[in-house]
């Protein structure tokens, strides 16, 4: 595999610059190693000290880690706290007038709120939710555009102990319905429309459609934030955000919850058709968010202007937009639009405009901006930047180098952060003042994170050889369970083959002679398209739900910008279409998947066959399909195929 080979031959190493190391929160390899040693010699004491040092507890905890119900681990569980208090109230005395959020709207207009103002808005909205009968433990779906209000909605839920489940605004009504139904949500918070690249995306309309799809009697109210002023239908359960919030008191006593109280559920794709409701805790999650901000982003709350481009619909937007930066009292930019609207320099213009110091984005965005050339960033003053981060998918060394040199001017460390929805916060990433970086490697685990690579039985793997990426000890920010499905939680993440207590990440990786981790890709049927996780089974289920389709198989193919592209092999109920008819059906099926899941899941390519290649036992030969999608020579034995002629059909993409 070309990408893996090029990574294997990567030998460039970038030690931290002296000036950066001197001012860093963790300085030098000895600083990093000292923290790792503390964790190794007294694992619980290490985490307990950090939890006491960084979190304001209403009631201090006396128990650190409870492993008695493994793998259902508990951290700090007799302690009580509130995340919204930790993100807002505790900063009011010292930095009430400091800017908390700089909202950069799609059209470039800017709105800022201070900590005092954000606190007042969160309290008003929390009081509003309470007035609707939302209580501790109730689920609230947030289906919102990037906005100050989205952060307010999440923080307001945290304030009253309600469990939010944010659904990315790009997901379809059908996906939204499935999440409403699974979470049994009491309230939905949405907007009339979101604006992306000058286009309106109807959110309220999708909510109306979702609510008509089945039994949604659990939903008592739909709160609508007026973003665009576009036309929307109005029903009995609907009410305007401003009407709900503006008359409420600007203070609201936080609900103090156990550290183990669920803060949120976030649905993500797995290897079956049904998305998994990843459930996070309060105390352990907050600790992971804070430590990684300090360690990996080297956060300097008094001088940084931090910008993470992720949408709050993804885990990155939870930990590194809605919670992490606020828990440290930082100033952060939140961005509604897309990187290239209204012009291709939008990202760099925004960095210059707000004097951003810390910039965190996905490799797919970097790769698409590289295509536009290096002259573009050169037109903007990027000298405020001091640290760059990437997340979501492997970054190819060439893109890493461009990011480091053209955007970072060779002076900013690049932190490639490996983690997942399930881990809640960074797991493997360089501490930028300590760990030398290598383009394409996420480097070394954070202190206290016992990451390793094993074979399928949990045994060791020789250096340089690929294996399963695992985490061998429980850590505070890990998911606690899958909402309503503890069995699937145990089987997916703590399989018996690995002893039942080791966290299986679902990625393969190898380590080099310096112990550095190199992520190779997923080991399950999960694709990573533009940094978004998509289950092949999910897309297959969506395709076969179309009345024309008899069978479908979906695989990934390397893609220059998106990382992976979605290739679907489809058998129709009628005859195999060709020419114009094939084109028409491709367009129809792509739209269909867009409606079933969301536009991000639309296949890039659809190929039709009279059948799919299967083994004697009827299993689809996916490896063969992956090879065909890449245009590789077929070296596998295909003599057992019923109809080898279909391979020729499947080599043809509909143009
Ligand atoms: O395959 C890994 C890839 O993204 C997966 C997690 O996806 P998700 O839960 O949506 O979270 C994305 C944001 C944290 C992982 O299993 N991945 C994430 N970060 C990296 C990565 N692959 C390589 N390098 C990374 N830095």
mmCIF file of N, CA, C and O and ligand atoms in Angstrom, residues 268 314-316 390-395 416-422 442 505-507 519 521-522 528 531-533, ligand 1:
data_model
loop_
_atom_site.group_PDB
_atom_site.id
_atom_site.type_symbol
_atom_site.label_atom_id
_atom_site.label_comp_id
_atom_site.label_asym_id
_atom_site.label_seq_id
_atom_site.Cartn_x
_atom_site.Cartn_y
_atom_site.Cartn_z
ATOM 1 N N UNK A 268 -22.125 7.518 16.851
ATOM 2 C CA UNK A 268 -21.056 7.376 15.870
ATOM 3 C C UNK A 268 -21.221 6.052 15.141
ATOM 4 O O UNK A 268 -21.957 5.176 15.582
ATOM 5 N N UNK A 314 -19.611 16.860 16.051
ATOM 6 C CA UNK A 314 -18.628 15.775 16.168
ATOM 7 C C UNK A 314 -17.949 15.851 17.526
ATOM 8 O O UNK A 314 -17.985 16.892 18.183
ATOM 9 N N UNK A 315 -17.259 14.798 17.912
ATOM 10 C CA UNK A 315 -16.621 14.788 19.232
ATOM 11 C C UNK A 315 -15.595 15.918 19.351
ATOM 12 O O UNK A 315 -15.453 16.517 20.409
ATOM 13 N N UNK A 316 -14.909 16.234 18.268
ATOM 14 C CA UNK A 316 -13.904 17.305 18.346
ATOM 15 C C UNK A 316 -14.573 18.620 18.748
ATOM 16 O O UNK A 316 -14.022 19.401 19.518
ATOM 17 N N UNK A 390 -3.761 18.745 14.078
ATOM 18 C CA UNK A 390 -4.608 18.033 13.115
ATOM 19 C C UNK A 390 -5.273 16.853 13.812
ATOM 20 O O UNK A 390 -4.768 16.331 14.801
ATOM 21 N N UNK A 391 -6.404 16.446 13.244
ATOM 22 C CA UNK A 391 -7.199 15.388 13.848
ATOM 23 C C UNK A 391 -8.128 14.732 12.843
ATOM 24 O O UNK A 391 -8.538 15.358 11.887
ATOM 25 N N UNK A 392 -8.441 13.480 13.100
ATOM 26 C CA UNK A 392 -9.546 12.830 12.403
ATOM 27 C C UNK A 392 -9.152 11.738 11.443
ATOM 28 O O UNK A 392 -9.947 10.866 11.136
ATOM 29 N N UNK A 393 -7.930 11.792 10.946
ATOM 30 C CA UNK A 393 -7.504 10.800 9.961
ATOM 31 C C UNK A 393 -5.983 10.921 9.847
ATOM 32 O O UNK A 393 -5.402 11.921 10.282
ATOM 33 N N UNK A 394 -5.365 9.907 9.265
ATOM 34 C CA UNK A 394 -3.921 10.012 9.104
ATOM 35 C C UNK A 394 -3.587 11.214 8.214
ATOM 36 O O UNK A 394 -4.298 11.487 7.253
ATOM 37 N N UNK A 395 -2.520 11.918 8.564
ATOM 38 C CA UNK A 395 -2.082 13.024 7.700
ATOM 39 C C UNK A 395 -0.847 12.539 6.941
ATOM 40 O O UNK A 395 0.099 12.020 7.541
ATOM 41 N N UNK A 416 -0.174 16.176 15.781
ATOM 42 C CA UNK A 416 -1.071 15.229 15.122
ATOM 43 C C UNK A 416 -1.698 14.419 16.245
ATOM 44 O O UNK A 416 -1.008 13.672 16.937
ATOM 45 N N UNK A 417 -3.006 14.594 16.434
ATOM 46 C CA UNK A 417 -3.660 14.043 17.626
ATOM 47 C C UNK A 417 -4.497 12.828 17.270
ATOM 48 O O UNK A 417 -5.476 12.943 16.542
ATOM 49 N N UNK A 418 -4.135 11.681 17.803
ATOM 50 C CA UNK A 418 -4.965 10.488 17.579
ATOM 51 C C UNK A 418 -5.895 10.290 18.770
ATOM 52 O O UNK A 418 -5.438 10.242 19.927
ATOM 53 N N UNK A 419 -7.149 10.165 18.473
ATOM 54 C CA UNK A 419 -8.160 9.854 19.489
ATOM 55 C C UNK A 419 -9.449 9.541 18.771
ATOM 56 O O UNK A 419 -9.457 9.467 17.542
ATOM 57 N N UNK A 420 -10.529 9.340 19.521
ATOM 58 C CA UNK A 420 -11.788 8.883 18.922
ATOM 59 C C UNK A 420 -12.982 9.426 19.713
ATOM 60 O O UNK A 420 -12.810 9.836 20.871
ATOM 61 N N UNK A 421 -14.153 9.348 19.120
ATOM 62 C CA UNK A 421 -15.381 9.694 19.840
ATOM 63 C C UNK A 421 -15.380 8.980 21.196
ATOM 64 O O UNK A 421 -15.722 9.566 22.229
ATOM 65 N N UNK A 422 -14.966 7.727 21.173
ATOM 66 C CA UNK A 422 -15.038 6.895 22.375
ATOM 67 C C UNK A 422 -14.033 7.297 23.447
ATOM 68 O O UNK A 422 -14.255 7.059 24.634
ATOM 69 N N UNK A 442 1.567 10.239 14.986
ATOM 70 C CA UNK A 442 0.949 10.947 16.117
ATOM 71 C C UNK A 442 1.858 10.842 17.350
ATOM 72 O O UNK A 442 1.499 11.299 18.427
ATOM 73 N N UNK A 505 -9.312 -0.239 20.119
ATOM 74 C CA UNK A 505 -9.687 1.020 19.464
ATOM 75 C C UNK A 505 -10.365 0.815 18.110
ATOM 76 O O UNK A 505 -11.135 1.652 17.671
ATOM 77 N N UNK A 506 -10.035 -0.293 17.436
ATOM 78 C CA UNK A 506 -10.594 -0.486 16.093
ATOM 79 C C UNK A 506 -9.674 0.028 15.001
ATOM 80 O O UNK A 506 -10.031 0.029 13.834
ATOM 81 N N UNK A 507 -8.468 0.476 15.371
ATOM 82 C CA UNK A 507 -7.470 0.915 14.392
ATOM 83 C C UNK A 507 -6.300 -0.053 14.394
ATOM 84 O O UNK A 507 -6.012 -0.685 15.415
ATOM 85 N N UNK A 519 -0.454 5.373 12.704
ATOM 86 C CA UNK A 519 -1.792 4.785 12.519
ATOM 87 C C UNK A 519 -1.916 4.323 11.074
ATOM 88 O O UNK A 519 -1.600 5.062 10.140
ATOM 89 N N UNK A 521 -4.918 2.555 9.836
ATOM 90 C CA UNK A 521 -6.305 2.589 9.341
ATOM 91 C C UNK A 521 -7.198 1.735 10.214
ATOM 92 O O UNK A 521 -6.745 1.143 11.199
ATOM 93 N N UNK A 522 -8.455 1.646 9.845
ATOM 94 C CA UNK A 522 -9.425 0.899 10.650
ATOM 95 C C UNK A 522 -9.284 -0.602 10.393
ATOM 96 O O UNK A 522 -8.951 -1.021 9.292
ATOM 97 N N UNK A 528 -13.260 6.318 6.630
ATOM 98 C CA UNK A 528 -12.971 7.658 7.124
ATOM 99 C C UNK A 528 -12.951 8.593 5.906
ATOM 100 O O UNK A 528 -11.986 8.656 5.177
ATOM 101 N N UNK A 531 -12.413 12.803 7.195
ATOM 102 C CA UNK A 531 -12.373 12.839 8.654
ATOM 103 C C UNK A 531 -13.683 12.449 9.311
ATOM 104 O O UNK A 531 -13.807 12.486 10.528
ATOM 105 N N UNK A 532 -14.690 12.072 8.522
ATOM 106 C CA UNK A 532 -15.965 11.636 9.093
ATOM 107 C C UNK A 532 -16.041 10.128 9.069
ATOM 108 O O UNK A 532 -15.694 9.485 8.090
ATOM 109 N N UNK A 533 -16.536 9.602 10.158
ATOM 110 C CA UNK A 533 -16.614 8.162 10.279
ATOM 111 C C UNK A 533 -17.909 7.648 9.698
ATOM 112 O O UNK A 533 -18.972 8.096 10.092
HETATM 113 O O1 LIG B 1 -9.287 5.764 12.539
HETATM 114 C C1 LIG B 1 -9.003 6.749 13.488
HETATM 115 C C2 LIG B 1 -9.227 8.122 12.901
HETATM 116 O O2 LIG B 1 -10.555 8.484 13.236
HETATM 117 C C3 LIG B 1 -11.154 7.468 14.036
HETATM 118 C C4 LIG B 1 -12.039 8.097 15.066
HETATM 119 O O3 LIG B 1 -13.068 8.782 14.434
HETATM 120 P P1 LIG B 1 -14.074 9.650 15.287
HETATM 121 O O4 LIG B 1 -14.607 8.849 16.416
HETATM 122 O O5 LIG B 1 -15.076 10.216 14.337
HETATM 123 O O6 LIG B 1 -13.209 10.792 15.903
HETATM 124 C C5 LIG B 1 -12.550 11.669 15.067
HETATM 125 C C6 LIG B 1 -11.965 12.784 15.888
HETATM 126 C C7 LIG B 1 -11.219 12.355 17.079
HETATM 127 C C8 LIG B 1 -10.003 6.717 14.627
HETATM 128 O O7 LIG B 1 -10.381 5.417 15.009
HETATM 129 N N1 LIG B 1 -8.306 9.118 13.444
HETATM 130 C C9 LIG B 1 -8.584 10.091 14.329
HETATM 131 N N2 LIG B 1 -7.498 10.863 14.545
HETATM 132 C C10 LIG B 1 -6.492 10.352 13.804
HETATM 133 C C11 LIG B 1 -7.013 9.236 13.103
HETATM 134 N N3 LIG B 1 -6.233 8.507 12.294
HETATM 135 C C12 LIG B 1 -4.946 8.867 12.150
HETATM 136 N N4 LIG B 1 -4.399 9.922 12.780
HETATM 137 C C13 LIG B 1 -5.120 10.703 13.605
HETATM 138 N N5 LIG B 1 -4.568 11.752 14.194
#
